[in-house]
XYZ file of C-alpha atoms in Angstrom:
682
model
C -12.049 22.570 -25.810
C -15.402 20.684 -26.612
C -14.492 16.942 -26.016
C -17.360 15.763 -28.301
C -15.614 17.337 -31.326
C -12.749 15.143 -30.798
C -14.815 11.807 -30.886
C -15.297 10.148 -34.189
C -18.613 8.716 -35.280
C -19.068 4.911 -35.206
C -21.349 2.323 -36.546
C -20.457 -0.589 -34.189
C -19.355 -0.959 -30.738
C -16.398 -3.092 -31.460
C -14.285 -3.948 -34.582
C -15.128 -7.512 -34.660
C -18.100 -9.181 -36.440
C -21.034 -10.134 -34.436
C -21.468 -13.548 -33.175
C -24.273 -15.871 -33.543
C -26.547 -17.114 -30.817
C -25.009 -20.513 -30.846
C -21.591 -18.984 -30.122
C -23.001 -16.775 -27.495
C -24.737 -19.527 -25.581
C -22.077 -22.066 -26.073
C -18.500 -20.896 -25.766
C -19.418 -17.958 -23.571
C -21.235 -20.212 -21.201
C -18.090 -22.368 -20.869
C -16.051 -19.442 -19.581
C -15.607 -19.665 -15.748
C -13.659 -17.716 -13.181
C -11.065 -19.280 -11.082
C -12.668 -19.629 -7.535
C -10.891 -19.703 -4.227
C -12.164 -21.922 -1.368
C -15.314 -20.402 -0.143
C -15.799 -18.108 -3.170
C -19.241 -18.115 -4.923
C -20.460 -16.394 -8.116
C -23.191 -13.986 -7.312
C -23.723 -12.487 -10.687
C -22.674 -12.979 -14.242
C -23.059 -11.528 -17.790
C -21.963 -13.163 -21.115
C -21.094 -11.546 -24.540
C -19.685 -8.648 -22.621
C -17.123 -6.387 -24.325
C -14.285 -4.935 -22.156
C -13.224 -1.711 -23.849
C -9.527 -0.995 -24.239
C -8.231 1.818 -21.909
C -8.717 5.246 -23.242
C -10.519 4.075 -26.267
C -13.955 4.858 -27.625
C -16.516 2.253 -28.602
C -14.612 0.668 -31.540
C -11.772 -1.301 -29.597
C -12.467 -4.052 -27.123
C -12.611 -7.822 -26.214
C -15.408 -10.318 -25.992
C -15.810 -12.278 -22.820
C -17.843 -13.029 -19.743
C -18.089 -10.886 -16.634
C -18.497 -12.373 -13.183
C -19.107 -11.037 -9.738
C -18.395 -13.250 -6.798
C -18.241 -12.640 -3.090
C -14.597 -11.819 -3.415
C -13.878 -10.132 -6.817
C -14.965 -8.828 -10.147
C -13.484 -11.083 -12.879
C -13.580 -10.687 -16.648
C -12.677 -13.856 -18.607
C -11.719 -13.008 -22.351
C -12.861 -15.609 -24.936
C -9.623 -15.066 -26.690
C -7.257 -15.253 -23.805
C -3.448 -15.753 -24.625
C -0.155 -15.950 -22.834
C 0.163 -12.174 -23.354
C -2.668 -11.620 -20.941
C -0.370 -11.476 -18.012
C 1.360 -8.649 -16.130
C 5.035 -8.991 -15.369
C 3.812 -9.702 -11.807
C 1.599 -12.714 -11.703
C -0.569 -12.823 -8.739
C -1.625 -16.328 -7.734
C -4.924 -15.097 -6.213
C -5.986 -12.342 -8.389
C -6.003 -12.768 -12.126
C -4.953 -10.121 -14.952
C -8.572 -8.885 -15.202
C -9.773 -9.418 -11.657
C -10.444 -6.772 -9.058
C -11.077 -7.727 -5.387
C -14.364 -6.139 -4.367
C -12.781 -4.016 -1.655
C -10.644 -2.482 -4.468
C -13.787 -1.121 -6.143
C -13.918 2.737 -5.712
C -16.738 3.979 -7.770
C -19.341 2.519 -10.308
C -20.581 4.404 -13.131
C -23.565 3.739 -15.601
C -22.574 4.535 -19.163
C -24.232 4.606 -22.594
C -21.891 1.821 -23.669
C -18.735 3.874 -24.063
C -16.648 5.930 -21.597
C -17.912 9.338 -22.210
C -21.449 9.795 -20.916
C -21.857 8.368 -17.513
C -23.858 8.686 -14.276
C -22.677 7.676 -10.709
C -24.173 4.563 -9.317
C -24.522 4.484 -5.474
C -25.621 1.556 -3.161
C -29.499 1.633 -3.290
C -29.375 3.444 -6.647
C -32.002 2.834 -9.334
C -30.357 0.692 -11.901
C -32.211 0.570 -15.369
C -33.065 -2.949 -16.702
C -31.435 -2.138 -19.957
C -28.067 -1.183 -18.732
C -25.850 -0.427 -21.736
C -22.530 -0.136 -20.012
C -20.616 -0.076 -16.700
C -17.446 1.705 -15.628
C -15.416 0.790 -12.546
C -12.807 3.070 -11.180
C -10.674 1.154 -8.648
C -8.923 2.485 -5.664
C -5.533 1.986 -7.201
C -6.741 4.285 -10.124
C -7.237 1.489 -12.626
C -10.319 1.944 -14.812
C -12.405 -0.862 -16.389
C -15.254 -0.235 -18.928
C -17.663 -2.882 -20.059
C -20.277 -2.693 -22.833
C -23.429 -4.928 -22.614
C -24.742 -4.209 -26.020
C -24.275 -7.870 -27.113
C -25.463 -9.318 -23.763
C -28.965 -10.568 -23.039
C -31.093 -7.967 -21.776
C -30.923 -7.606 -17.992
C -27.327 -9.066 -17.687
C -25.752 -5.647 -17.064
C -28.234 -4.748 -14.416
C -27.489 -8.057 -12.610
C -23.793 -7.410 -12.621
C -24.276 -3.835 -11.377
C -26.664 -4.906 -8.646
C -24.405 -7.604 -7.558
C -21.376 -5.029 -7.412
C -23.403 -2.533 -5.458
C -24.274 -5.010 -3.049
C -21.206 -6.940 -2.451
C -18.586 -4.356 -2.983
C -20.048 -1.933 -0.344
C -21.147 -4.205 2.374
C -23.061 -2.920 5.315
C -21.505 -5.226 7.875
C -17.741 -6.035 8.415
C -18.164 -9.695 8.738
C -19.633 -9.839 5.197
C -16.161 -9.188 3.870
C -14.617 -12.316 2.046
C -11.822 -12.685 4.622
C -14.600 -14.036 6.786
C -15.709 -16.689 4.269
C -12.257 -17.801 2.993
C -11.816 -21.449 3.849
C -8.339 -22.085 2.836
C -5.918 -23.338 5.558
C -3.183 -20.978 6.459
C 0.247 -22.179 7.606
C 2.367 -19.108 8.595
C 5.943 -18.817 7.096
C 6.759 -15.317 8.173
C 10.408 -14.232 8.364
C 11.994 -14.933 11.724
C 13.066 -11.126 12.094
C 9.638 -9.695 11.424
C 8.226 -8.315 14.656
C 4.397 -8.413 14.832
C 4.218 -6.310 17.999
C 1.230 -8.413 19.121
C 2.542 -9.445 22.605
C 4.567 -7.815 25.497
C 7.596 -9.797 24.367
C 7.607 -8.081 20.998
C 7.697 -4.648 22.449
C 10.400 -5.812 24.884
C 12.529 -6.902 21.970
C 12.094 -3.402 20.384
C 12.993 -1.756 23.634
C 16.235 -3.785 23.875
C 17.093 -3.204 20.263
C 16.991 0.467 20.750
C 18.839 0.184 23.959
C 16.477 2.320 25.965
C 16.594 1.361 29.802
C 14.742 4.282 31.172
C 11.385 3.199 29.900
C 9.134 0.462 30.888
C 6.437 -1.822 29.454
C 2.845 -1.636 30.894
C -0.018 -3.881 30.001
C -2.630 -1.837 31.854
C -4.186 -1.090 28.467
C -5.172 -4.841 28.236
C -7.221 -4.852 31.475
C -10.518 -3.357 32.586
C -8.664 -0.155 33.403
C -7.684 0.365 29.650
C -7.713 4.033 28.613
C -6.560 3.893 25.173
C -9.153 1.629 23.488
C -7.892 2.046 19.981
C -4.389 0.584 20.874
C -3.157 -2.745 21.668
C -2.592 -4.105 25.236
C 1.107 -3.211 25.611
C 2.528 0.283 25.883
C 5.974 1.723 26.552
C 5.949 4.690 29.128
C 8.624 6.657 31.093
C 9.983 4.303 33.926
C 9.023 6.778 36.536
C 5.254 7.160 35.662
C 2.747 4.704 37.597
C -0.291 3.204 35.802
C -2.552 5.101 38.101
C -1.186 8.400 36.951
C -1.587 7.147 33.269
C -5.187 6.402 33.795
C -5.809 9.809 35.325
C -3.956 11.779 32.758
C -5.570 9.959 29.848
C -8.918 11.799 30.715
C -7.232 14.999 29.308
C -6.113 13.586 25.964
C -8.305 12.816 22.904
C -8.926 9.008 22.794
C -6.959 8.703 25.905
C -3.843 8.999 23.884
C -1.163 9.964 26.458
C 2.545 10.383 25.174
C 3.843 6.798 24.510
C 7.159 5.646 23.376
C 7.668 4.230 19.913
C 11.452 4.496 19.249
C 14.654 5.767 21.022
C 18.387 6.118 20.871
C 20.929 4.642 23.263
C 22.167 8.256 24.095
C 18.685 8.911 25.678
C 16.529 10.746 23.211
C 13.004 9.132 22.435
C 10.356 9.512 19.911
C 6.681 9.571 21.328
C 3.128 9.864 20.003
C 0.306 11.628 21.555
C -3.169 12.759 20.950
C -4.239 16.376 21.347
C -5.171 17.922 24.730
C -8.765 18.219 25.445
C -10.292 21.590 26.623
C -10.408 20.723 30.371
C -9.063 22.878 33.168
C -6.446 20.344 34.257
C -5.308 19.320 30.776
C -2.233 21.676 30.567
C -1.192 20.394 34.133
C -1.755 16.810 32.966
C 0.385 17.384 29.965
C 3.188 19.096 32.012
C 3.340 16.267 34.446
C 3.761 13.640 31.675
C 6.357 15.637 29.851
C 8.290 16.006 33.029
C 8.320 12.209 33.262
C 9.612 12.139 29.826
C 12.332 14.600 30.655
C 13.369 12.410 33.700
C 13.604 9.414 31.271
C 16.368 11.235 29.477
C 19.907 10.506 31.103
C 20.771 14.166 30.640
C 17.361 15.323 31.913
C 16.771 17.223 28.666
C 13.345 18.605 28.089
C 11.443 17.139 25.090
C 10.345 18.936 22.066
C 6.567 18.844 21.101
C 5.839 19.014 17.299
C 2.161 19.788 16.538
C 1.627 18.105 13.102
C -2.033 18.888 12.872
C -4.902 20.601 14.660
C -4.847 23.281 17.381
C -1.086 23.464 17.756
C -0.794 23.678 14.004
C 0.704 27.091 14.188
C 3.240 26.105 16.646
C 4.027 23.070 14.653
C 4.677 25.132 11.655
C 7.099 27.432 13.362
C 8.878 24.482 14.823
C 9.176 22.292 11.675
C 11.330 24.580 9.578
C 8.331 26.522 8.094
C 6.272 23.491 7.131
C 2.492 24.107 7.361
C 0.442 22.107 9.520
C -0.908 18.988 7.816
C -4.449 19.501 6.616
C -7.739 18.007 8.030
C -8.453 14.686 6.606
C -11.256 15.889 4.585
C -8.811 18.349 2.802
C -6.407 15.479 2.325
C -9.203 13.369 0.754
C -10.040 16.227 -1.416
C -6.442 16.532 -2.757
C -6.445 12.821 -3.319
C -9.628 13.014 -5.460
C -8.260 15.795 -7.526
C -5.019 13.713 -8.081
C -7.275 10.741 -8.954
C -9.069 12.688 -11.470
C -5.934 13.639 -13.153
C -4.736 9.972 -13.249
C -7.960 8.403 -14.349
C -9.107 10.002 -17.706
C -11.743 7.943 -19.301
C -11.105 8.937 -23.018
C -7.963 9.658 -25.102
C -9.356 13.044 -25.848
C -9.848 13.660 -22.061
C -6.153 12.457 -21.458
C -4.679 14.841 -23.971
C -6.727 17.727 -22.642
C -5.490 16.997 -19.124
C -1.933 16.565 -20.453
C -1.882 20.097 -21.907
C -2.477 21.487 -18.424
C -0.879 18.638 -16.357
C 1.254 20.812 -13.998
C -1.380 22.981 -13.268
C -3.837 20.253 -12.578
C -1.089 18.677 -10.156
C -0.288 21.826 -8.488
C -4.143 22.558 -7.744
C -4.498 19.157 -6.215
C -1.981 20.265 -3.468
C -1.139 16.411 -2.960
C 2.556 17.026 -3.463
C 2.534 19.889 -0.863
C 1.216 17.407 1.739
C 3.835 15.053 0.893
C 6.442 17.694 1.221
C 4.947 18.736 4.674
C 5.254 15.321 5.972
C 8.845 14.971 4.964
C 9.660 18.348 6.659
C 8.032 17.291 9.881
C 10.010 14.079 9.853
C 13.206 15.806 9.034
C 12.733 18.277 11.921
C 11.963 15.427 14.312
C 15.032 13.535 13.095
C 17.184 16.570 13.561
C 16.025 16.964 17.163
C 16.674 13.266 17.814
C 19.920 13.422 16.309
C 20.856 16.277 18.720
C 19.784 13.876 21.565
C 16.462 15.729 22.128
C 13.273 13.699 22.631
C 10.362 14.583 20.477
C 6.648 14.205 21.093
C 4.341 14.187 18.046
C 0.933 15.442 19.023
C -1.973 15.262 16.578
C -5.732 14.735 16.784
C -6.579 11.275 17.962
C -3.015 10.322 17.540
C -3.664 7.650 14.862
C -3.167 9.442 11.446
C -0.400 11.980 10.673
C 1.442 11.147 13.773
C 1.914 7.514 12.331
C 3.086 9.002 8.989
C 5.693 11.430 10.606
C 6.778 8.833 13.211
C 7.453 6.255 10.585
C 9.221 8.580 8.309
C 11.469 9.822 11.058
C 12.412 6.267 11.922
C 13.283 5.527 8.391
C 15.538 8.776 8.277
C 17.337 7.552 11.541
C 17.274 3.654 11.738
C 18.714 1.644 9.071
C 16.989 -1.482 10.278
C 13.559 -0.019 9.102
C 15.006 0.389 5.642
C 15.099 -3.454 5.157
C 11.973 -5.347 4.052
C 11.537 -7.095 7.286
C 12.189 -4.015 9.173
C 9.718 -1.925 7.264
C 6.905 -4.429 7.729
C 7.810 -4.350 11.453
C 7.510 -0.661 11.466
C 4.074 -0.860 9.791
C 3.100 -3.475 12.397
C 4.148 -1.269 15.209
C 2.956 2.152 14.060
C -0.198 1.333 12.083
C -1.529 -1.969 13.300
C -0.507 -2.084 16.945
C -1.085 1.576 17.683
C -4.625 1.281 15.865
C -4.708 3.221 12.705
C -8.426 3.087 11.766
C -8.096 1.280 8.345
C -11.813 0.465 8.091
C -12.675 4.266 8.367
C -10.033 5.561 6.272
C -10.374 2.982 3.495
C -14.208 3.162 3.488
C -15.029 -0.152 4.927
C -17.647 -1.039 7.421
C -16.755 -0.853 11.036
C -16.419 -4.031 12.881
C -19.184 -4.951 15.220
C -21.515 -2.375 13.603
C -25.000 -3.622 12.581
C -26.608 -2.454 9.293
C -29.159 -0.268 11.274
C -26.290 1.276 13.261
C -24.260 2.092 9.906
C -27.395 3.915 8.528
C -27.833 6.079 11.654
C -24.045 6.768 12.304
C -22.501 9.683 10.294
C -20.072 8.514 7.535
C -16.636 7.829 8.984
C -13.770 10.171 7.505
C -12.284 8.374 4.465
C -8.778 9.576 3.810
C -5.820 7.921 2.080
C -3.423 8.515 4.985
C -1.568 5.130 4.501
C -1.089 6.075 0.801
C 0.510 9.370 1.973
C 3.052 7.364 4.079
C 3.782 5.138 1.066
C 4.425 8.221 -1.056
C 6.608 9.936 1.213
C 8.519 6.619 1.420
C 8.951 6.483 -2.326
C 10.139 9.924 -2.141
C 12.923 8.980 0.138
C 13.784 6.003 -2.025
C 14.146 8.148 -4.996
C 16.436 10.593 -3.152
C 18.593 7.654 -1.601
C 18.584 4.790 -4.257
C 20.919 2.651 -2.393
C 19.577 3.124 1.283
C 16.436 0.951 1.029
C 16.389 -2.695 0.469
C 13.003 -2.740 -1.081
C 11.960 -1.274 -4.470
C 9.096 0.988 -5.684
C 7.452 -2.077 -7.063
C 7.260 -3.321 -3.530
C 5.618 -0.064 -2.336
C 3.126 -0.251 -5.272
C 2.293 -3.735 -4.643
C 1.747 -3.113 -0.904
C -0.753 -0.301 -1.837
C -2.592 -2.715 -4.091
C -2.815 -5.409 -1.449
C -4.120 -2.737 1.030
C -7.351 -3.194 -1.014
C -7.239 -7.077 -0.979
C -8.959 -7.957 2.104
C -8.327 -11.559 1.756
C -5.599 -10.617 4.287
C -6.326 -9.305 7.910
C -3.403 -6.842 8.162
C -5.431 -3.814 6.930
C -8.870 -5.314 7.794
C -9.566 -3.639 11.277
C -9.596 -0.431 13.017
C -7.758 -1.543 16.099
C -6.141 -4.627 17.680
C -9.233 -5.163 19.873
C -11.400 -5.514 16.706
C -8.948 -8.077 15.590
C -9.066 -10.158 18.949
C -12.793 -10.142 18.867
C -12.924 -11.554 15.414
C -10.313 -14.204 16.173
C -12.318 -15.262 19.205
C -15.163 -16.057 16.702
C -12.928 -18.367 14.677
C -11.645 -15.666 12.267
C -8.320 -16.967 10.604
C -5.544 -14.372 10.675
C -3.576 -14.281 7.353
C -0.964 -11.533 7.455
C -0.096 -9.965 4.207
C 3.671 -10.292 4.951
C 3.508 -13.940 3.807
C 4.145 -12.850 0.212
C 4.436 -16.381 -1.043
C 0.754 -16.696 -0.592
C 0.394 -14.486 -3.619
C 3.695 -14.411 -5.673
C 6.342 -16.670 -6.882
C 9.955 -16.310 -5.880
C 10.711 -14.480 -9.164
C 7.944 -11.998 -8.394
C 9.216 -11.508 -4.845
C 12.623 -10.911 -6.127
C 11.413 -7.705 -7.791
C 10.830 -6.370 -4.291
C 14.568 -6.314 -3.551
C 16.842 -3.411 -4.525
C 20.098 -4.626 -6.265
C 21.822 -1.275 -5.037
C 21.166 -1.851 -1.307
C 24.206 -1.806 0.656
C 26.505 -0.978 -2.092
C 27.340 2.568 -1.069
C 28.948 4.157 1.928
C 26.765 5.925 4.478
C 28.524 9.233 3.877
C 27.941 9.287 0.061
C 25.763 12.053 -1.409
C 22.913 10.532 -3.366
C 20.648 12.439 -5.719
C 18.903 15.162 -3.843
C 19.430 14.117 -0.282
C 22.382 13.199 1.823
C 23.072 10.253 4.151
C 25.506 10.833 7.071
C 26.372 8.153 9.607
C 23.152 6.368 8.887
C 21.061 9.516 9.038
C 19.245 10.387 5.824
C 18.854 14.198 5.244
C 16.169 14.503 2.554
C 15.268 17.401 0.403
C 11.730 18.224 1.773
C 10.739 21.057 -0.307
C 7.875 21.046 -2.728
C 10.351 21.382 -5.583
C 12.269 18.351 -4.387
C 9.262 15.955 -4.599
C 7.799 14.221 -7.612
C 4.676 12.406 -8.707
C 4.927 8.703 -7.968
C 4.331 7.647 -11.655
C 4.414 3.853 -11.185
C 1.620 3.976 -8.616
C -0.710 6.484 -10.129
C -0.033 6.494 -13.882
C 0.613 2.773 -14.686
C -2.789 2.168 -16.158
C -2.430 4.974 -18.789
C -1.177 3.284 -21.974
C 0.243 6.403 -23.753
C 2.613 6.901 -20.732
C 3.927 3.309 -20.639
C 6.861 3.835 -23.154
C 9.298 0.978 -23.795
C 12.811 1.353 -22.364
C 11.703 4.153 -19.988
C 11.455 4.714 -16.401
C 13.369 3.776 -13.283
C 12.761 0.036 -13.908
C 15.405 -0.030 -16.451
C 18.079 0.799 -14.056
C 16.906 -1.676 -11.564
C 16.953 -4.399 -13.998
C 20.499 -3.352 -15.234
C 21.777 -3.194 -11.840
C 20.312 -6.556 -11.020
C 21.960 -8.106 -14.044
C 25.401 -6.573 -13.025
C 24.980 -7.816 -9.396
C 24.009 -11.355 -10.719
C 27.173 -11.257 -12.897
C 29.374 -10.122 -9.830
C 27.906 -12.875 -7.721
C 28.852 -15.505 -10.491
C 32.288 -14.173 -10.571
C 32.701 -14.393 -6.794
C 31.442 -17.938 -6.819
C 33.777 -18.944 -9.561
C 36.717 -17.239 -7.684
C 35.808 -18.894 -4.513
C 35.660 -22.286 -6.154
C 39.360 -21.980 -7.402
C 41.621 -23.465 -4.623
C 44.716 -21.629 -3.414
C 46.919 -24.402 -4.735
C 45.473 -24.353 -8.280
C 46.016 -20.565 -8.394
C 49.680 -20.745 -7.246
C 50.573 -23.863 -9.359
C 49.880 -22.098 -12.664
C 50.144 -18.391 -12.582
C 49.237 -18.053 -16.116
C 45.629 -19.274 -15.457
C 42.985 -16.577 -15.883
C 39.467 -16.582 -14.802
C 37.088 -15.722 -17.574
C 34.208 -13.717 -16.719
C 30.822 -15.294 -17.089
C 28.631 -14.160 -19.870
C 26.274 -11.473 -18.711
C 22.650 -12.040 -19.092
C 20.911 -9.758 -21.537
C 18.894 -6.882 -19.733
C 15.235 -7.599 -20.835
C 13.340 -4.830 -22.659
C 10.554 -3.677 -20.528
C 8.161 -0.772 -20.613
C 8.095 2.006 -17.972
C 5.555 0.712 -15.515
C 6.859 -2.900 -15.596
C 5.900 -5.228 -13.962
C 2.508 -3.546 -14.061
C 2.147 -3.769 -17.828
C 0.884 -6.342 -20.280
C 3.526 -5.605 -22.951
C 6.095 -8.200 -23.703
C 5.727 -10.159 -20.548
C 6.748 -13.492 -22.057
C 9.989 -12.102 -23.265
C 10.766 -10.501 -19.852
C 9.944 -13.447 -17.499
C 12.604 -15.666 -19.273
C 15.421 -13.378 -18.254
C 14.321 -12.354 -14.826
C 14.959 -15.691 -13.013
C 18.679 -15.588 -13.026
C 18.872 -11.864 -12.454
C 16.707 -11.237 -9.455
C 16.485 -14.340 -7.335
C 20.065 -13.945 -6.253
C 19.041 -10.701 -4.588
C 16.962 -12.476 -2.049
C 18.685 -13.773 1.219
C 17.965 -17.528 1.154
C 17.081 -17.213 4.917
C 14.143 -15.060 4.004
C 12.743 -17.339 1.400
C 11.027 -20.218 3.411
C 9.165 -22.873 1.603
C 5.503 -22.070 1.849
C 3.368 -24.928 3.118
C 0.064 -23.219 1.959
C -2.189 -25.400 0.049
C -2.382 -22.549 -2.448
C 1.276 -23.226 -3.450
C 1.466 -26.856 -2.984
C 2.434 -28.807 -6.124
C -0.207 -30.928 -7.746
């Protein structure tokens, strides 16, 4: 269908009367963005119209658009209390986007239809009529500069192209942020930064046949993309590790990441290099893994990607090997195209062929493959057989499958602190290259080197893991302490590089930055960004309310072991994450969030009843048997839309009812008072 036929003619850009010059130069000039310590405005445009999502040119809001060294910020002139999401970020406003969250820039003719991609060093016309920003979390912002002074749009576009796509890593705002940081991390959060942290994990898993080595932190380091501490078989010598590392990609010899008291262990490894001795080196290390098992059971090797893909497919219940990173990124781009239509006509055109577009992206197939590999690994470990996950450089899909396997087997990692510890272990300490995968400049690379080097492979591997985790959440609604809102927020914060958690390629890069006075600011200190009421939305009211043997939705949990449905037919699109910016889909009283709020209200009522019962003394209950305890009045469940709290509708009505319903879900020991100046009272 020709999209142009669906677009009505128009006479003006917006449905408001033009403003006189006095208004433009007066009230607009008074609009200013909220700046953080160290944040500077580098570009601005006044009398800008921000078009409503999926609208043509007749709906929009006047305001001023600012570009700082940290974010893109639109300040509407007619701001109101309704201009808030259900989740209120203390660092990023409603119409703010961190620069590292900017995915693509498009030059438009003032509307959302005709557009041209703008790249760094692109030629930007002086009379830029419109600008469209597609964010990495699939939010689309479209601006019209028809009422702005000539050249304003070009200044904003040039500032964005320069600051949102920096050539050096140390130009990111995290290096300029001057706010003091006072850590208030939970005591049970394991950061896996020191040998003692790994020792805690080894003792928690009760695996005595493995040992800690710090050889990787010396001049003999062989795994440069990992931290100083590794856990290896107790019988292998450091010298043997150094020799064997020459035969594995990136020196990634098999290393321990998790284990069972019965003896089975989960290991991660890189692929073998094509050397004459590589097979021998692998056999020697696998023999050491076998000896670390009390029953001397040989380990099972699962090839999740690469040369061993065929073997991996045969050994993982028929799951195909996971695709090369370029194919994964191509699948994500097709998914993003489906979830980021720029016009209402385009939205309905895609909607008519929705499942066809979704299937052609193959994204859900990759999600299902990850779950299948994890289920196979969990099955082997449940049978007390050690598993070695082998893949490429050992930093991408092996991290996904390893984490999912531990989520299936270990209840500790289904709590919020446990899940954050899991990410610290598998993604941060073991060196997932976040800069390369998220499209950020590599640490320590100069502008000249960046221009000479081939572009690093960008791929949403971490998003794939979060999507797989959401699938498990959906299948086992009472097994996880955290909600899908937590996972969606985590994905948003992955692109907020005010925090250092996802800012580096490996621990060594982080250590070098700290040595130059870089202030570490872990993302896990959630009170830096959100209030207690917002953090309460991260907690699942059903957690711990069912027996381990109960069958839930499409999967089953037995004795702490989750058995998911890993077929393509058993996975769904993660709507809250991918479709929350599409107004036609944000229906009231729809979506899983309604059940979460209802369950939270019921749990709060149960808690009030328990408190009232405990307050009655035994004497008073026996002295007058006719006394009855009246149930407290239940708080009304607020009416929200499908994508709450990532929605602007009815926020003021919802927030009044959330406090009493949700804060009770948080363990008081996990809510320490933040001493950050960001949260300090006036």
